[in-house]
Amino acid sequence: MGTLAQPPDTTGSSTPYEDRSPTARLEMTGISVAFGGIKALTDVSLTVEPGQVHGLIGPNGAGKTTMFNVACGLVRNTEGRITWRGEELRRLRPAQLSKLGIARTLQGVGLFPGLTVLENVMVGAHKHARAGFFSALFAIPTSDKDDARLRERAMTSLAELDADGYAARYPGSLPYPVQKRVALARALVAEPELLLLDEPASGLSEEEMRELGDLISHLSGRMSVLLVEHHMDLVMRVCDQITVLDSGKQIAAGTPAEVQNDPAVTEAYLGDAVDDTTDVSELAGIDGGTQRG
Ligand SMILES: Nc1ncnc2c1ncn2[C@@H]1O[C@H](COP(=O)(O)OP(=O)(O)OP(=O)(O)O)[C@@H](O)[C@H]1O
């Protein structure tokens, strides 16, 4: 992920990256979710502003993944509303995300083991190809033009993640951090307006995490990002706004500086063990080192 140059639009079929300023806003208002008798979320609200990186943090079991999954359509909220591009999404389903201009990466990588890296990323580009998803997935012959366009777009996305050298390899043969880059390339190839990232730094080295931070900051010039992440130093570095959850409730929200200085946040992470002088930025070594996934 060293270069991170903005790639030119090679297909002529959509707006070039550099000319596109993010305009869409994701608003999640009064979201509640119950799993049986467990209240995973109670009246949580957040807004991902156009072109901003919005962090969602909190201790284990706080409800971050549940909120993320509501935004993806993987979990149905029992109360509250989601508004995207000014319209309420009443029955959001994961399969609709791409058409809505939303892409996600989940915990773990979720690549298709039987497809090459390039084919995996081409699957993510299906929105842009007349050939469609199934043609891409099952390599059904389509027009040479469609195929060339898909390949070119996928290679451009892989190159942005410095992963184009792995195009012909199968995911299982690659180190985990490279697989994560491929998964991110697959999300980016659809040129989303909103990118949902669930723990993208898990399993990465310090250096890889630093590069990931650079990439996320760079991406926010052309899309909005909702970031669920345990690594506090990364969150504090790249986020414009942060929402903090604890036990399914929102306990703080604001800029990284505001959140860092909020005693409720420090207490949520460390409970009674914390004294008044501890700030959240110091927690990176405590919770941020946790490898999950
Ligand atoms: N499918 C489910 N069925 C029942 N309870 C669930 C389900 N998913 C999550 N929960 C519960 O909801 C609460 C919030 O979980 P969630 O995974 O959203 O938290 P989190 O902040 O992402 O935690 P972590 O950082 O450990 O991933 C927890 O009490 C969890 O046990």
Short mmCIF file of C-alpha atoms and ligand atoms in Angstrom, two decimals:
data_model
loop_
_atom_site.label_atom_id
_atom_site.label_comp_id
_atom_site.label_asym_id
_atom_site.label_seq_id
_atom_site.Cartn_x
_atom_site.Cartn_y
_atom_site.Cartn_z
CA MET A 1 0.00 0.00 0.00
CA GLY A 2 2.90 2.30 -0.54
CA THR A 3 1.97 4.56 -3.41
CA LEU A 4 -1.78 5.09 -3.11
CA ALA A 5 -1.91 7.23 -6.22
CA GLN A 6 -5.35 8.16 -7.39
CA PRO A 7 -5.91 6.01 -10.46
CA PRO A 8 -7.25 7.47 -13.67
CA ASP A 9 -10.69 6.39 -14.80
CA THR A 10 -9.83 3.90 -17.49
CA THR A 11 -13.27 2.85 -18.59
CA GLY A 12 -14.91 6.08 -19.57
CA SER A 13 -18.07 4.69 -17.99
CA SER A 14 -18.24 6.75 -14.81
CA THR A 15 -17.02 9.87 -13.13
CA PRO A 16 -13.24 9.89 -12.68
CA TYR A 17 -12.18 9.53 -9.05
CA GLU A 18 -10.51 12.93 -8.92
CA ASP A 19 -13.60 14.80 -10.12
CA ARG A 20 -15.98 13.31 -7.61
CA SER A 21 -16.57 15.06 -4.32
CA PRO A 22 -18.61 13.07 -1.82
CA THR A 23 -22.08 14.54 -1.29
CA ALA A 24 -24.10 11.76 0.31
CA ARG A 25 -24.81 11.59 4.03
CA LEU A 26 -25.67 8.48 6.07
CA GLU A 27 -27.97 9.22 8.98
CA MET A 28 -28.80 6.54 11.51
CA THR A 29 -31.32 7.87 14.00
CA GLY A 30 -32.61 6.29 17.20
CA ILE A 31 -31.40 2.82 16.26
CA SER A 32 -32.36 0.03 18.65
CA VAL A 33 -31.74 -3.69 18.16
CA ALA A 34 -32.80 -6.57 20.37
CA PHE A 35 -31.67 -10.17 19.97
CA GLY A 36 -34.31 -12.09 21.86
CA GLY A 37 -34.14 -10.62 25.32
CA ILE A 38 -30.73 -8.96 24.79
CA LYS A 39 -30.78 -5.27 23.97
CA ALA A 40 -27.72 -4.92 21.76
CA LEU A 41 -28.44 -1.27 20.89
CA THR A 42 -30.66 1.31 22.54
CA ASP A 43 -31.48 4.58 20.79
CA VAL A 44 -28.12 5.09 19.06
CA SER A 45 -27.74 7.85 16.48
CA LEU A 46 -24.86 8.81 14.23
CA THR A 47 -24.35 10.70 11.00
CA VAL A 48 -21.54 10.00 8.58
CA GLU A 49 -21.03 13.32 6.85
CA PRO A 50 -19.98 13.42 3.18
CA GLY A 51 -16.25 12.87 2.80
CA GLN A 52 -15.68 12.30 6.49
CA VAL A 53 -14.28 9.33 8.36
CA HIS A 54 -16.61 8.43 11.22
CA GLY A 55 -15.27 6.11 13.89
CA LEU A 56 -17.42 3.78 15.97
CA ILE A 57 -15.63 2.63 19.09
CA GLY A 58 -16.37 1.04 22.44
CA PRO A 59 -15.31 -1.85 24.65
CA ASN A 60 -16.06 -5.47 23.77
CA GLY A 61 -19.79 -6.12 23.51
CA ALA A 62 -20.60 -2.40 23.22
CA GLY A 63 -22.70 -2.90 20.08
CA LYS A 64 -20.30 -1.67 17.37
CA THR A 65 -20.66 -4.66 15.07
CA THR A 66 -24.41 -4.67 15.53
CA MET A 67 -24.60 -1.00 14.50
CA PHE A 68 -22.29 -1.71 11.56
CA ASN A 69 -24.45 -4.66 10.53
CA VAL A 70 -27.56 -2.49 10.65
CA ALA A 71 -25.82 -0.10 8.23
CA CYS A 72 -25.04 -3.08 5.95
CA GLY A 73 -28.56 -4.53 6.11
CA LEU A 74 -27.25 -7.67 7.82
CA VAL A 75 -29.18 -6.92 11.02
CA ARG A 76 -32.65 -5.37 11.08
CA ASN A 77 -33.14 -2.54 13.57
CA THR A 78 -36.20 -2.88 15.77
CA GLU A 79 -36.50 0.89 16.10
CA GLY A 80 -35.07 3.94 14.39
CA ARG A 81 -34.46 4.98 10.82
CA ILE A 82 -31.64 5.01 8.30
CA THR A 83 -31.44 7.75 5.71
CA TRP A 84 -29.02 7.65 2.81
CA ARG A 85 -28.80 10.17 -0.04
CA GLY A 86 -31.77 11.93 1.57
CA GLU A 87 -34.08 8.90 1.39
CA GLU A 88 -35.11 6.52 4.11
CA LEU A 89 -33.91 2.95 3.59
CA ARG A 90 -36.81 0.93 4.87
CA ARG A 91 -35.79 -2.59 3.96
CA LEU A 92 -32.06 -2.40 3.47
CA ARG A 93 -30.58 -5.69 2.23
CA PRO A 94 -26.91 -6.53 1.75
CA ALA A 95 -27.51 -7.33 -1.93
CA GLN A 96 -28.70 -3.75 -2.54
CA LEU A 97 -25.60 -2.08 -1.13
CA SER A 98 -23.63 -1.90 -4.35
CA LYS A 99 -26.48 -0.27 -6.25
CA LEU A 100 -26.83 2.24 -3.43
CA GLY A 101 -23.15 3.17 -3.73
CA ILE A 102 -22.19 1.48 -0.47
CA ALA A 103 -19.37 -1.06 -0.06
CA ARG A 104 -18.17 -2.90 3.01
CA THR A 105 -15.44 -5.10 4.31
CA LEU A 106 -16.32 -7.40 7.19
CA GLN A 107 -14.22 -8.86 9.99
CA GLY A 108 -12.06 -11.50 8.37
CA VAL A 109 -11.59 -11.25 4.63
CA GLY A 110 -14.35 -13.31 2.98
CA LEU A 111 -12.65 -13.85 -0.36
CA PHE A 112 -13.75 -16.68 -2.65
CA PRO A 113 -11.03 -19.32 -2.30
CA GLY A 114 -11.65 -20.85 -5.74
CA LEU A 115 -11.24 -17.56 -7.60
CA THR A 116 -7.98 -15.77 -8.27
CA VAL A 117 -7.29 -12.41 -6.67
CA LEU A 118 -8.19 -10.67 -9.93
CA GLU A 119 -11.46 -12.62 -10.27
CA ASN A 120 -12.36 -11.83 -6.66
CA VAL A 121 -11.97 -8.14 -7.35
CA MET A 122 -13.83 -8.41 -10.66
CA VAL A 123 -16.81 -9.76 -8.72
CA GLY A 124 -16.82 -6.50 -6.77
CA ALA A 125 -16.88 -4.54 -10.03
CA HIS A 126 -20.06 -6.11 -11.33
CA LYS A 127 -22.07 -2.93 -10.87
CA HIS A 128 -20.10 -1.39 -13.68
CA ALA A 129 -20.29 -4.23 -16.14
CA ARG A 130 -23.21 -4.98 -18.36
CA ALA A 131 -22.11 -8.61 -18.10
CA GLY A 132 -23.32 -8.73 -14.49
CA PHE A 133 -22.39 -10.48 -11.33
CA PHE A 134 -22.97 -14.09 -12.35
CA SER A 135 -21.03 -13.77 -15.57
CA ALA A 136 -18.13 -12.39 -13.57
CA LEU A 137 -18.42 -15.02 -10.88
CA PHE A 138 -18.72 -18.04 -13.13
CA ALA A 139 -16.57 -16.69 -15.95
CA ILE A 140 -19.41 -16.98 -18.44
CA PRO A 141 -18.11 -15.61 -21.73
CA THR A 142 -19.34 -12.09 -22.34
CA SER A 143 -18.32 -9.44 -24.79
CA ASP A 144 -14.58 -8.88 -24.96
CA LYS A 145 -15.23 -5.22 -24.26
CA ASP A 146 -17.07 -5.91 -20.98
CA ASP A 147 -14.44 -8.38 -19.88
CA ALA A 148 -11.60 -6.02 -20.68
CA ARG A 149 -13.34 -3.20 -18.84
CA LEU A 150 -13.90 -5.35 -15.75
CA ARG A 151 -10.31 -6.55 -15.73
CA GLU A 152 -8.93 -3.08 -16.17
CA ARG A 153 -11.05 -1.68 -13.38
CA ALA A 154 -10.10 -4.55 -11.06
CA MET A 155 -6.39 -4.18 -11.86
CA THR A 156 -6.60 -0.44 -11.19
CA SER A 157 -8.15 -1.10 -7.81
CA LEU A 158 -5.55 -3.76 -6.97
CA ALA A 159 -2.77 -1.38 -8.01
CA GLU A 160 -4.11 1.25 -5.66
CA LEU A 161 -3.63 -1.24 -2.83
CA ASP A 162 -0.23 -2.32 -4.18
CA ALA A 163 -1.70 -5.79 -4.68
CA ASP A 164 -1.71 -6.00 -8.49
CA GLY A 165 1.32 -8.28 -8.35
CA TYR A 166 -0.88 -10.95 -6.78
CA ALA A 167 -3.61 -10.84 -9.45
CA ALA A 168 -3.10 -14.43 -10.66
CA ARG A 169 -2.71 -15.96 -7.19
CA TYR A 170 -5.39 -17.67 -5.12
CA PRO A 171 -6.28 -15.97 -1.80
CA GLY A 172 -5.39 -18.98 0.33
CA SER A 173 -1.77 -18.83 -0.81
CA LEU A 174 -1.32 -15.24 0.37
CA PRO A 175 -0.43 -13.79 3.78
CA TYR A 176 -3.40 -12.49 5.76
CA PRO A 177 -2.49 -8.78 5.40
CA VAL A 178 -2.37 -9.17 1.61
CA GLN A 179 -5.74 -10.91 1.65
CA LYS A 180 -7.10 -7.93 3.59
CA ARG A 181 -5.77 -5.57 0.93
CA VAL A 182 -7.46 -7.64 -1.77
CA ALA A 183 -10.74 -7.53 0.17
CA LEU A 184 -10.41 -3.76 0.37
CA ALA A 185 -9.62 -3.57 -3.36
CA ARG A 186 -12.80 -5.55 -4.01
CA ALA A 187 -14.80 -3.04 -1.97
CA LEU A 188 -13.18 -0.04 -3.68
CA VAL A 189 -13.55 -1.31 -7.23
CA ALA A 190 -17.25 -0.47 -7.14
CA GLU A 191 -16.26 3.18 -6.45
CA PRO A 192 -18.59 3.46 -3.46
CA GLU A 193 -19.78 6.75 -2.03
CA LEU A 194 -19.77 5.16 1.42
CA LEU A 195 -17.25 2.60 2.61
CA LEU A 196 -18.09 0.55 5.71
CA LEU A 197 -15.00 -0.95 7.38
CA ASP A 198 -15.30 -3.43 10.23
CA GLU A 199 -11.96 -3.81 12.02
CA PRO A 200 -9.74 -3.37 8.96
CA ALA A 201 -6.59 -3.22 11.10
CA SER A 202 -7.00 -6.58 12.82
CA GLY A 203 -4.01 -8.81 12.11
CA LEU A 204 -1.90 -5.99 10.65
CA SER A 205 1.59 -4.94 11.76
CA GLU A 206 2.29 -1.41 13.00
CA GLU A 207 3.69 -0.46 9.60
CA GLU A 208 0.73 -1.95 7.73
CA MET A 209 -1.61 -0.15 10.10
CA ARG A 210 0.13 3.14 9.41
CA GLU A 211 -0.29 2.57 5.68
CA LEU A 212 -3.93 1.65 6.20
CA GLY A 213 -4.41 4.93 8.05
CA ASP A 214 -2.86 6.84 5.15
CA LEU A 215 -5.13 5.01 2.74
CA ILE A 216 -8.30 5.72 4.72
CA SER A 217 -7.41 9.42 5.00
CA HIS A 218 -6.71 9.48 1.28
CA LEU A 219 -10.01 7.73 0.43
CA SER A 220 -12.04 10.26 2.37
CA GLY A 221 -11.34 12.73 -0.44
CA ARG A 222 -13.70 10.77 -2.64
CA MET A 223 -16.01 8.83 -0.29
CA SER A 224 -17.34 8.73 3.27
CA VAL A 225 -16.10 6.06 5.65
CA LEU A 226 -17.68 4.39 8.68
CA LEU A 227 -14.90 2.73 10.64
CA VAL A 228 -15.34 0.18 13.43
CA GLU A 229 -11.94 -0.35 14.97
CA HIS A 230 -10.29 -1.41 18.21
CA HIS A 231 -6.93 0.19 17.51
CA MET A 232 -7.34 3.52 19.20
CA ASP A 233 -4.28 5.17 17.72
CA LEU A 234 -5.55 4.50 14.19
CA VAL A 235 -9.04 5.74 15.06
CA MET A 236 -7.74 8.94 16.65
CA ARG A 237 -5.48 9.62 13.69
CA VAL A 238 -7.93 9.16 10.80
CA CYS A 239 -11.41 9.98 12.13
CA ASP A 240 -13.15 13.33 11.78
CA GLN A 241 -15.91 12.31 14.18
CA ILE A 242 -16.24 9.46 16.64
CA THR A 243 -19.26 7.84 18.29
CA VAL A 244 -18.56 5.88 21.46
CA LEU A 245 -20.81 3.02 22.57
CA ASP A 246 -20.92 1.14 25.83
CA SER A 247 -23.40 -1.62 26.65
CA GLY A 248 -25.46 -0.76 23.59
CA LYS A 249 -25.80 2.92 24.42
CA GLN A 250 -24.12 5.99 23.05
CA ILE A 251 -21.97 7.49 25.78
CA ALA A 252 -20.05 10.13 23.81
CA ALA A 253 -19.68 11.66 20.36
CA GLY A 254 -17.46 14.31 18.86
CA THR A 255 -14.04 14.95 17.42
CA PRO A 256 -11.13 12.75 18.48
CA ALA A 257 -9.98 15.46 20.89
CA GLU A 258 -13.44 15.79 22.44
CA VAL A 259 -13.82 12.05 22.84
CA GLN A 260 -10.32 11.64 24.27
CA ASN A 261 -11.10 14.16 26.96
CA ASP A 262 -14.46 12.69 27.91
CA PRO A 263 -14.26 10.98 31.31
CA ALA A 264 -17.23 8.74 30.43
CA VAL A 265 -15.17 7.24 27.61
CA THR A 266 -12.14 6.54 29.73
CA GLU A 267 -14.30 5.02 32.41
CA ALA A 268 -16.11 2.79 29.92
CA TYR A 269 -12.83 1.33 28.75
CA LEU A 270 -11.15 0.86 32.08
CA GLY A 271 -13.90 1.11 34.65
CA ASP A 272 -12.80 1.82 38.17
CA ALA A 273 -9.16 1.10 37.37
CA VAL A 274 -8.77 4.45 35.68
CA ASP A 275 -7.88 7.69 37.40
CA ASP A 276 -8.88 11.16 36.29
CA THR A 277 -5.66 11.82 34.41
CA THR A 278 -5.88 8.84 32.03
CA ASP A 279 -6.97 9.74 28.53
CA VAL A 280 -8.27 7.53 25.76
CA SER A 281 -5.20 7.95 23.60
CA GLU A 282 -3.31 5.97 26.23
CA LEU A 283 -5.65 3.04 25.75
CA ALA A 284 -4.14 2.05 22.42
CA GLY A 285 -1.74 -0.28 24.11
CA ILE A 286 -4.46 -1.82 26.22
CA ASP A 287 -7.40 -2.48 23.96
CA GLY A 288 -5.86 -1.51 20.64
CA GLY A 289 -3.48 -4.41 20.73
CA THR A 290 -6.28 -6.91 20.79
CA GLN A 291 -6.25 -9.09 17.69
CA ARG A 292 -9.69 -10.15 16.75
CA GLY A 293 -11.40 -11.22 13.71
N1 LIG B 1 -26.68 -12.56 16.77
C1 LIG B 1 -26.71 -12.28 18.07
N2 LIG B 1 -27.53 -12.92 18.90
C2 LIG B 1 -27.59 -12.62 20.22
N3 LIG B 1 -26.85 -11.65 20.79
C3 LIG B 1 -26.01 -10.97 20.00
C4 LIG B 1 -25.88 -11.23 18.60
N4 LIG B 1 -24.96 -10.37 18.09
C5 LIG B 1 -24.53 -9.62 19.10
N5 LIG B 1 -25.16 -9.97 20.25
C6 LIG B 1 -24.97 -9.35 21.55
O1 LIG B 1 -25.16 -7.96 21.38
C7 LIG B 1 -24.22 -7.23 22.16
C8 LIG B 1 -23.39 -6.32 21.25
O2 LIG B 1 -22.52 -7.14 20.46
P1 LIG B 1 -21.61 -6.55 19.31
O3 LIG B 1 -20.93 -7.73 18.67
O4 LIG B 1 -22.39 -5.65 18.45
O5 LIG B 1 -20.57 -5.71 20.15
P2 LIG B 1 -19.16 -5.15 19.69
O6 LIG B 1 -19.04 -3.79 20.25
O7 LIG B 1 -19.00 -5.27 18.21
O8 LIG B 1 -18.20 -6.13 20.44
P3 LIG B 1 -16.76 -6.66 20.02
O9 LIG B 1 -15.85 -5.51 20.08
O10 LIG B 1 -16.47 -7.70 21.05
O11 LIG B 1 -16.92 -7.23 18.62
C9 LIG B 1 -23.41 -8.25 22.92
O12 LIG B 1 -24.00 -8.43 24.18
C10 LIG B 1 -23.56 -9.50 22.09
O13 LIG B 1 -23.42 -10.65 22.89
#
